[in-house]
Amino acid sequence: MQTLTQNTGLYTDFYELTMAQAYFYSGKQEETSTFDYFFRTNPYKGGYVVFAGLQDLLSILSKFSYSDENLAFLKKAGLKDKFLNYLKDFRFRGTIYSMKEGEIAFPYEPIIRVEGRMIECLLIETILLNYLNFQSLIATKACRIRSVIGDKTFADFGLRRAQGLGGIHASRAAIIGGANSTSNVYAAFNYGIPVSGTQAHAWVQSFEKEIDAFRQYAEINPDTTVLLVDTYNTLKSGIPNAILVAKELEKKGHKLVGIRLDSGDLAYLSKKGREMLDDADLSYVQIFASNQLNEYVIKSLNEQGARIDGYGVGTELVTGNDTGALDGVYKLVENNNKPCLKVSENVEKMTLPGRKKVVRYLDKDGMFFRDGILLVEEDHINQIYHPFHSHKTTELGDLTFEVLTQKVMGNGEILIEEQTPNEINTYLQKRFAQLPDEHKRFISPHIYKVGVSEKVLNLKNEMLKGIHNKMN
Amino acid sequence: MQTLTQNTGLYTDFYELTMAQAYFYSGKQEETSTFDYFFRTNPYKGGYVVFAGLQDLLSILSKFSYSDENLAFLKKAGLKDKFLNYLKDFRFRGTIYSMKEGEIAFPYEPIIRVEGRMIECLLIETILLNYLNFQSLIATKACRIRSVIGDKTFADFGLRRAQGLGGIHASRAAIIGGANSTSNVYAAFNYGIPVSGTQAHAWVQSFEKEIDAFRQYAEINPDTTVLLVDTYNTLKSGIPNAILVAKELEKKGHKLVGIRLDSGDLAYLSKKGREMLDDADLSYVQIFASNQLNEYVIKSLNEQGARIDGYGVGTELVTGNDTGALDGVYKLVENNNKPCLKVSENVEKMTLPGRKKVVRYLDKDGMFFRDGILLVEEDHINQIYHPFHSHKTTELGDLTFEVLTQKVMGNGEILIEEQTPNEINTYLQKRFAQLPDEHKRFISPHIYKVGVSEKVLNLKNEMLKGIHNKMN
C-alpha cells in the first residue's frame, strides 16, 4: 500500500521534466537508454549496505502518471502544450534489473539497471534515488543494531523524531534490517508488520500516585503490561512499585511482562533492577531500555554486563545517524546502444560504461569472497580488476557464483512476488551469515573487494581515450 | 494540501492508543489535560531554532480520524471493541496556543500548548512531534545557509537524498527558512512554492559532443538555460562550449542565464570561469554551484572570494546534517486543572508545571533581549529566573514585550489564515533582523536568555517538595 497515492508523476526534480521536454522537442523521445543505480560510500564508516526500498519503488513506478490538475500546474511552471499532451498518457514502460531486496551490496555495484526510453528513465530518477537511498540507509542501520542485540528484542520507537513522512519508510526498512516490531501504527497497517509499545510518562503523571497509575494500567492490560519506571525515581519508587504490582498480578493469575528504563545510566539501573526483581522472585519480568540508543551504546552496555532484555531504538535508527543520507546516484551508461561515460572533475565520480550485471563469487564454505561487475553478455570470467587501480587483480578460478541482478520489472509490469518486510529480513539473515565477520566491524572494517571484468575495464579505457572527441 | 490523506489516525505510536484505551476504561476519558511542546537543545550547535510545521500540523489534526478499515486493523492489534467504537467518531476537538510559524524560538520554551481531553491530547502526540521537529530542523538549517548566502540565489536541490517522503516537508521548510526555490515539483505543487532546475549530466552524455547537447538545450529554452559544464572538463571543454553557445544565443537576441559547476574546487573554478566569461563579454552570464554544500562550505567559499551567483543545496539541507533530528518533546504539564511534574533521572529532563505562555522582551532598539515563561494568568512581571539555577536573574524594568503564544486552534477548528511558505519567510526575515548577531554565530554562539517567572519557579519548587507523595 502506498502513501503517495496522488500526484505521483510530480515526485521528481523539475530539471527531469525540462530535460524530458527538450528530448521530446529534439525528436529523441524514442531513443533508448540504460541507467545504473549505485552508491560510492558505505554509510556509518561501515563495510556494507543492506539494499532496501525496491518493492515500494516498483509499486510507485507502476502508478507514476500525471492528472489534468498536475498538467495545468506544469503549464504554469513553463512547460509547453505539446509535451504536456505527451505526458497525459505517460506511463513508465521500462525494464528493471535489480538485486533482491535485503541483499548485501557494496560501493560501485550497479544494484539496479533501468532500461527504457530516455524520457521515462529520466522522469523516475528522483523517486528511485529518494526511495532506495533512504530505505537502504535505514535497513543498514537496523542491521548494525541487530548485530549487537543478538536475539534479544529490538523495537523501532522512532516515528516522533523521524524526518516527517519519511518515518513510514523508516519503519519498513527497520524491520527489513532486523527490528522485531515498530511503534509506528501507520507503517504496521501499511506494510503488515508487528506493532508494539509500552507507556509514556504522561500516564504516570496523570495519577495522584505512581502506584495508582501502575495498578490501573495492569488491571486493564493484565497480560501485556510494561511499566515505565523513571517518572519520579527509578530505584526508590518506580521499580519497588512495579514489584508490588507484579505481585498483585500474580495473585490474579497474571504476569507483568516487564519494566522500561528511559533515563539515567542504563547499565547500572538494569543491574540493580535485575537484582531487585530477582530478589522478589520475579525473574520472568523483563527489563526494556530506551533513551538515545544506537549500535555503539548497545555494544558498550553489553560489554558492561547490562541486564537488558529488549531495546527500543528511536532517533538514531530512523534518521540513520550520523550518515543521514546514502550517496546513491543514477547515471547514464548507455544511450541508443552506445556506451556512455561521465568523467567529472573528481576521479571517484567517473562512471562505468555499458550494460552490466553484478556477479557474486563464493568461497568453498559458501561465504562471500568477491563481487564482479561484468557486461551483461559475459558469462564465466577468470579474473577481476580493481575499478580504479587496474594493476590490482583477483583470480576467480572455478569459484561458485551467483548473478545478483535479475529482472524485476518488464514493460512497466512488476515481475516479482510481494514479500512482507519480515520475509525480506529472513533473506537478509541468510545473506548476512555469508558475509565474513571482518566486514561487519564498526571500526575500520575490511573492504570487500569488488572488481570489474576485463571487458568493462577495456570499454572504460577506450572511451577515456576518445573523450576529447566529446569535448569539442 | 496534505500528502497524508488517508489513515491519518494511525499516524501515531501504538502506546498512545493503548494508553488512550486505558483512560477510556478507567472512566478518565473526559479528564482535561495540558501538554507543552518544547525542545531542549539548539540543533547544529547553533543559537536558535526557526519554528516551522504549524500549518501542516493544524491541517492534519483537522482530519485526524479512523476509518472502518483502520478500526478492523486495530482490533487485530489487540484493542477492545468498546474503545474502538469510541474511536469511530473520534475527532480532535482541543485548543492549541502556538508561536507563529517562522518565529525564532529557544530551548525550554513551550512553543505550543495543547489543551483538551486526555485521550485526544495523547493520540496527537506523535504526529505533532514528527511534523514540528522535522520542519523546524530544516527551516533552521535553511536560515543558517541563507545567513551566509546574503541576497544571492539559494535553491533546494535535495529531494533525491531526502529521507523518503520527508522530502516533501523538507522543501516547504527550506523555503520558510530562506531558500528561494525548490527542485521538488511535488512540494511546489502542494505548497505553491517556486520551482527551479538546470540540467543533468545525462543530457550532456546523450549527445555525440558536449557542444551539441548545449546547443540543443539552448535552442529549446533560449531564455532559461543554465548549462552544466563539468561532464568532461570544466575549464577546457564545458565553459568554452558554454561561451560559444552564449554567443550564438546573443545573435538570435537571447541570453544564456548561466553555467553550473558541480564538482572540483568551486572557488578556483568559479574565479577562472568568471574571468573566461568576462573576457568573452558575458558578464551577465551567472555562475551557479552545487555539490555537497552547506553553511560552512559556502562561508568558506565567500572568504576565498569565490565568484558564485547562486547555490543549489541538497543533502545537507534536507536531512538537517549533522543534527538529523530536533529533540522536541511533548509533556503533560496539567491534568484536571492540577499542575504535573516529571522528575526523571536526568535533571535537564525535568518539566515545568502548569499552563504557561512565552513572552518576549525587546530592548529600546526593538531587538530581542530576553524571553520569559509565565503562567497564562500573569501579566507584567519585573524579573525572570534561570529555569535550573534560580540565583541567576534578570530585571525586566519597563521593557516592551510581546506574548508569543497565541490561540491558533479552538475546538479542533483552525483559527489562523493560511500563508504560503514564502509569506512565512517574510515574517522570519523581520524576526531574524531583531535577533542580535552574537546568537547567529556558527561557533559557540552566545546563549539567548530564557527565564521563568517567580510563580512558575515557586510552582515547580512546591511540586518538587511534594514529589515523595507521588512515589509511594
PDB file of N, CA, C and O in Angstrom, chain B residues 394-437:
ATOM      1  N   THR B 394      17.234  38.169  35.876  1.00  0.00           N
ATOM      2  CA  THR B 394      17.336  39.372  35.057  1.00  0.00           C
ATOM      3  C   THR B 394      16.179  40.291  35.403  1.00  0.00           C
ATOM      4  O   THR B 394      15.024  39.849  35.463  1.00  0.00           O
ATOM      5  N   GLU B 395      16.493  41.599  35.629  1.00  0.00           N
ATOM      6  CA  GLU B 395      15.453  42.621  35.834  1.00  0.00           C
ATOM      7  C   GLU B 395      14.888  42.991  34.464  1.00  0.00           C
ATOM      8  O   GLU B 395      15.635  43.170  33.501  1.00  0.00           O
ATOM      9  N   LEU B 396      13.573  43.108  34.386  1.00  0.00           N
ATOM     10  CA  LEU B 396      12.952  43.445  33.098  1.00  0.00           C
ATOM     11  C   LEU B 396      12.556  44.916  33.010  1.00  0.00           C
ATOM     12  O   LEU B 396      12.350  45.449  31.924  1.00  0.00           O
ATOM     13  N   GLY B 397      12.445  45.591  34.197  1.00  0.00           N
ATOM     14  CA  GLY B 397      12.089  47.015  34.196  1.00  0.00           C
ATOM     15  C   GLY B 397      10.809  47.235  33.399  1.00  0.00           C
ATOM     16  O   GLY B 397       9.849  46.471  33.521  1.00  0.00           O
ATOM     17  N   ASP B 398      10.793  48.245  32.565  1.00  0.00           N
ATOM     18  CA  ASP B 398       9.569  48.509  31.785  1.00  0.00           C
ATOM     19  C   ASP B 398       9.820  48.274  30.291  1.00  0.00           C
ATOM     20  O   ASP B 398       9.454  49.066  29.434  1.00  0.00           O
ATOM     21  N   LEU B 399      10.482  47.158  30.003  1.00  0.00           N
ATOM     22  CA  LEU B 399      10.756  46.797  28.613  1.00  0.00           C
ATOM     23  C   LEU B 399       9.449  46.523  27.862  1.00  0.00           C
ATOM     24  O   LEU B 399       8.487  46.011  28.437  1.00  0.00           O
ATOM     25  N   THR B 400       9.449  46.834  26.588  1.00  0.00           N
ATOM     26  CA  THR B 400       8.336  46.451  25.726  1.00  0.00           C
ATOM     27  C   THR B 400       8.289  44.918  25.660  1.00  0.00           C
ATOM     28  O   THR B 400       9.332  44.281  25.686  1.00  0.00           O
ATOM     29  N   PHE B 401       7.105  44.359  25.568  1.00  0.00           N
ATOM     30  CA  PHE B 401       7.045  42.898  25.428  1.00  0.00           C
ATOM     31  C   PHE B 401       5.919  42.471  24.508  1.00  0.00           C
ATOM     32  O   PHE B 401       4.980  43.234  24.225  1.00  0.00           O
ATOM     33  N   GLU B 402       6.060  41.236  24.013  1.00  0.00           N
ATOM     34  CA  GLU B 402       5.078  40.620  23.124  1.00  0.00           C
ATOM     35  C   GLU B 402       4.754  39.237  23.665  1.00  0.00           C
ATOM     36  O   GLU B 402       5.666  38.515  24.052  1.00  0.00           O
ATOM     37  N   VAL B 403       3.482  38.856  23.677  1.00  0.00           N
ATOM     38  CA  VAL B 403       3.121  37.474  24.039  1.00  0.00           C
ATOM     39  C   VAL B 403       3.210  36.638  22.762  1.00  0.00           C
ATOM     40  O   VAL B 403       2.484  36.896  21.791  1.00  0.00           O
ATOM     41  N   LEU B 404       4.118  35.671  22.749  1.00  0.00           N
ATOM     42  CA  LEU B 404       4.392  34.931  21.501  1.00  0.00           C
ATOM     43  C   LEU B 404       3.400  33.809  21.231  1.00  0.00           C
ATOM     44  O   LEU B 404       3.198  33.423  20.083  1.00  0.00           O
ATOM     45  N   THR B 405       2.819  33.253  22.282  1.00  0.00           N
ATOM     46  CA  THR B 405       1.940  32.095  22.090  1.00  0.00           C
ATOM     47  C   THR B 405       0.482  32.547  22.051  1.00  0.00           C
ATOM     48  O   THR B 405      -0.051  33.048  23.039  1.00  0.00           O
ATOM     49  N   GLN B 406      -0.120  32.394  20.886  1.00  0.00           N
ATOM     50  CA  GLN B 406      -1.499  32.832  20.664  1.00  0.00           C
ATOM     51  C   GLN B 406      -2.365  31.647  20.232  1.00  0.00           C
ATOM     52  O   GLN B 406      -1.853  30.659  19.723  1.00  0.00           O
ATOM     53  N   LYS B 407      -3.665  31.798  20.403  1.00  0.00           N
ATOM     54  CA  LYS B 407      -4.604  30.714  20.067  1.00  0.00           C
ATOM     55  C   LYS B 407      -4.649  30.515  18.553  1.00  0.00           C
ATOM     56  O   LYS B 407      -4.900  31.460  17.805  1.00  0.00           O
ATOM     57  N   VAL B 408      -4.386  29.294  18.098  1.00  0.00           N
ATOM     58  CA  VAL B 408      -4.391  29.011  16.659  1.00  0.00           C
ATOM     59  C   VAL B 408      -5.414  27.942  16.285  1.00  0.00           C
ATOM     60  O   VAL B 408      -5.737  27.764  15.109  1.00  0.00           O
ATOM     61  N   MET B 409      -5.924  27.238  17.294  1.00  0.00           N
ATOM     62  CA  MET B 409      -6.958  26.229  17.042  1.00  0.00           C
ATOM     63  C   MET B 409      -7.888  26.210  18.246  1.00  0.00           C
ATOM     64  O   MET B 409      -7.423  26.240  19.396  1.00  0.00           O
ATOM     65  N   GLY B 410      -9.201  26.220  17.982  1.00  0.00           N
ATOM     66  CA  GLY B 410     -10.178  26.157  19.063  1.00  0.00           C
ATOM     67  C   GLY B 410     -11.221  25.116  18.737  1.00  0.00           C
ATOM     68  O   GLY B 410     -11.762  25.111  17.622  1.00  0.00           O
ATOM     69  N   ASN B 411     -11.465  24.186  19.667  1.00  0.00           N
ATOM     70  CA  ASN B 411     -12.436  23.127  19.434  1.00  0.00           C
ATOM     71  C   ASN B 411     -12.150  22.382  18.120  1.00  0.00           C
ATOM     72  O   ASN B 411     -13.055  22.026  17.375  1.00  0.00           O
ATOM     73  N   GLY B 412     -10.868  22.219  17.838  1.00  0.00           N
ATOM     74  CA  GLY B 412     -10.481  21.487  16.630  1.00  0.00           C
ATOM     75  C   GLY B 412     -10.560  22.278  15.343  1.00  0.00           C
ATOM     76  O   GLY B 412     -10.258  21.751  14.273  1.00  0.00           O
ATOM     77  N   GLU B 413     -10.957  23.546  15.409  1.00  0.00           N
ATOM     78  CA  GLU B 413     -11.067  24.384  14.201  1.00  0.00           C
ATOM     79  C   GLU B 413      -9.832  25.270  14.062  1.00  0.00           C
ATOM     80  O   GLU B 413      -9.412  25.902  15.033  1.00  0.00           O
ATOM     81  N   ILE B 414      -9.312  25.360  12.855  1.00  0.00           N
ATOM     82  CA  ILE B 414      -8.154  26.215  12.593  1.00  0.00           C
ATOM     83  C   ILE B 414      -8.590  27.682  12.643  1.00  0.00           C
ATOM     84  O   ILE B 414      -9.563  28.067  11.996  1.00  0.00           O
ATOM     85  N   LEU B 415      -7.863  28.488  13.413  1.00  0.00           N
ATOM     86  CA  LEU B 415      -8.249  29.893  13.610  1.00  0.00           C
ATOM     87  C   LEU B 415      -7.318  30.870  12.895  1.00  0.00           C
ATOM     88  O   LEU B 415      -7.501  32.075  13.015  1.00  0.00           O
ATOM     89  N   ILE B 416      -6.301  30.369  12.208  1.00  0.00           N
ATOM     90  CA  ILE B 416      -5.381  31.294  11.531  1.00  0.00           C
ATOM     91  C   ILE B 416      -5.525  31.177  10.021  1.00  0.00           C
ATOM     92  O   ILE B 416      -5.943  30.144   9.495  1.00  0.00           O
ATOM     93  N   GLU B 417      -5.170  32.262   9.342  1.00  0.00           N
ATOM     94  CA  GLU B 417      -5.206  32.312   7.885  1.00  0.00           C
ATOM     95  C   GLU B 417      -4.066  31.477   7.322  1.00  0.00           C
ATOM     96  O   GLU B 417      -2.958  31.498   7.860  1.00  0.00           O
ATOM     97  N   GLU B 418      -4.323  30.802   6.211  1.00  0.00           N
ATOM     98  CA  GLU B 418      -3.259  30.035   5.572  1.00  0.00           C
ATOM     99  C   GLU B 418      -2.259  30.994   4.912  1.00  0.00           C
ATOM    100  O   GLU B 418      -2.646  31.983   4.297  1.00  0.00           O
ATOM    101  N   GLN B 419      -0.986  30.709   5.073  1.00  0.00           N
ATOM    102  CA  GLN B 419       0.071  31.501   4.448  1.00  0.00           C
ATOM    103  C   GLN B 419       0.930  30.591   3.585  1.00  0.00           C
ATOM    104  O   GLN B 419       1.091  29.407   3.883  1.00  0.00           O
ATOM    105  N   THR B 420       1.516  31.153   2.530  1.00  0.00           N
ATOM    106  CA  THR B 420       2.460  30.363   1.740  1.00  0.00           C
ATOM    107  C   THR B 420       3.789  30.309   2.494  1.00  0.00           C
ATOM    108  O   THR B 420       4.073  31.172   3.335  1.00  0.00           O
ATOM    109  N   PRO B 421       4.627  29.317   2.186  1.00  0.00           N
ATOM    110  CA  PRO B 421       5.959  29.271   2.812  1.00  0.00           C
ATOM    111  C   PRO B 421       6.748  30.564   2.583  1.00  0.00           C
ATOM    112  O   PRO B 421       7.470  31.012   3.464  1.00  0.00           O
ATOM    113  N   ASN B 422       6.595  31.182   1.415  1.00  0.00           N
ATOM    114  CA  ASN B 422       7.308  32.440   1.168  1.00  0.00           C
ATOM    115  C   ASN B 422       6.824  33.557   2.094  1.00  0.00           C
ATOM    116  O   ASN B 422       7.614  34.364   2.571  1.00  0.00           O
ATOM    117  N   GLU B 423       5.513  33.601   2.357  1.00  0.00           N
ATOM    118  CA  GLU B 423       4.985  34.610   3.287  1.00  0.00           C
ATOM    119  C   GLU B 423       5.519  34.375   4.699  1.00  0.00           C
ATOM    120  O   GLU B 423       5.842  35.327   5.417  1.00  0.00           O
ATOM    121  N   ILE B 424       5.604  33.118   5.082  1.00  0.00           N
ATOM    122  CA  ILE B 424       6.141  32.806   6.410  1.00  0.00           C
ATOM    123  C   ILE B 424       7.602  33.247   6.482  1.00  0.00           C
ATOM    124  O   ILE B 424       8.064  33.782   7.485  1.00  0.00           O
ATOM    125  N   ASN B 425       8.327  33.053   5.390  1.00  0.00           N
ATOM    126  CA  ASN B 425       9.724  33.502   5.360  1.00  0.00           C
ATOM    127  C   ASN B 425       9.843  35.013   5.519  1.00  0.00           C
ATOM    128  O   ASN B 425      10.794  35.507   6.136  1.00  0.00           O
ATOM    129  N   THR B 426       8.894  35.751   4.998  1.00  0.00           N
ATOM    130  CA  THR B 426       8.917  37.213   5.165  1.00  0.00           C
ATOM    131  C   THR B 426       8.858  37.572   6.650  1.00  0.00           C
ATOM    132  O   THR B 426       9.588  38.444   7.125  1.00  0.00           O
ATOM    133  N   TYR B 427       8.011  36.863   7.378  1.00  0.00           N
ATOM    134  CA  TYR B 427       7.946  37.090   8.839  1.00  0.00           C
ATOM    135  C   TYR B 427       9.279  36.729   9.499  1.00  0.00           C
ATOM    136  O   TYR B 427       9.806  37.467  10.331  1.00  0.00           O
ATOM    137  N   LEU B 428       9.839  35.580   9.101  1.00  0.00           N
ATOM    138  CA  LEU B 428      11.131  35.168   9.667  1.00  0.00           C
ATOM    139  C   LEU B 428      12.199  36.239   9.433  1.00  0.00           C
ATOM    140  O   LEU B 428      12.978  36.555  10.330  1.00  0.00           O
ATOM    141  N   GLN B 429      12.240  36.766   8.238  1.00  0.00           N
ATOM    142  CA  GLN B 429      13.264  37.777   7.930  1.00  0.00           C
ATOM    143  C   GLN B 429      13.190  38.957   8.894  1.00  0.00           C
ATOM    144  O   GLN B 429      14.203  39.450   9.378  1.00  0.00           O
ATOM    145  N   LYS B 430      11.961  39.399   9.173  1.00  0.00           N
ATOM    146  CA  LYS B 430      11.751  40.511  10.110  1.00  0.00           C
ATOM    147  C   LYS B 430      12.275  40.130  11.496  1.00  0.00           C
ATOM    148  O   LYS B 430      12.976  40.898  12.151  1.00  0.00           O
ATOM    149  N   ARG B 431      11.932  38.922  11.925  1.00  0.00           N
ATOM    150  CA  ARG B 431      12.331  38.483  13.262  1.00  0.00           C
ATOM    151  C   ARG B 431      13.841  38.230  13.334  1.00  0.00           C
ATOM    152  O   ARG B 431      14.478  38.530  14.339  1.00  0.00           O
ATOM    153  N   PHE B 432      14.388  37.664  12.290  1.00  0.00           N
ATOM    154  CA  PHE B 432      15.820  37.352  12.296  1.00  0.00           C
ATOM    155  C   PHE B 432      16.631  38.641  12.421  1.00  0.00           C
ATOM    156  O   PHE B 432      17.680  38.662  13.061  1.00  0.00           O
ATOM    157  N   ALA B 433      16.112  39.728  11.847  1.00  0.00           N
ATOM    158  CA  ALA B 433      16.795  41.029  11.942  1.00  0.00           C
ATOM    159  C   ALA B 433      16.768  41.547  13.380  1.00  0.00           C
ATOM    160  O   ALA B 433      17.616  42.352  13.767  1.00  0.00           O
ATOM    161  N   GLN B 434      15.815  41.078  14.177  1.00  0.00           N
ATOM    162  CA  GLN B 434      15.713  41.517  15.574  1.00  0.00           C
ATOM    163  C   GLN B 434      16.572  40.667  16.521  1.00  0.00           C
ATOM    164  O   GLN B 434      16.635  40.957  17.713  1.00  0.00           O
ATOM    165  N   LEU B 435      17.158  39.599  15.988  1.00  0.00           N
ATOM    166  CA  LEU B 435      17.985  38.715  16.822  1.00  0.00           C
ATOM    167  C   LEU B 435      19.425  39.238  16.796  1.00  0.00           C
ATOM    168  O   LEU B 435      20.030  39.326  15.723  1.00  0.00           O
ATOM    169  N   PRO B 436      19.984  39.574  17.937  1.00  0.00           N
ATOM    170  CA  PRO B 436      21.362  40.101  17.934  1.00  0.00           C
ATOM    171  C   PRO B 436      22.344  39.112  17.301  1.00  0.00           C
ATOM    172  O   PRO B 436      22.211  37.895  17.443  1.00  0.00           O
ATOM    173  N   ASP B 437      23.339  39.670  16.614  1.00  0.00           N
ATOM    174  CA  ASP B 437      24.281  38.860  15.835  1.00  0.00           C
ATOM    175  C   ASP B 437      25.001  37.788  16.651  1.00  0.00           C
ATOM    176  O   ASP B 437      25.332  36.734  16.121  1.00  0.00           O
TER     177      ASP B 437
END
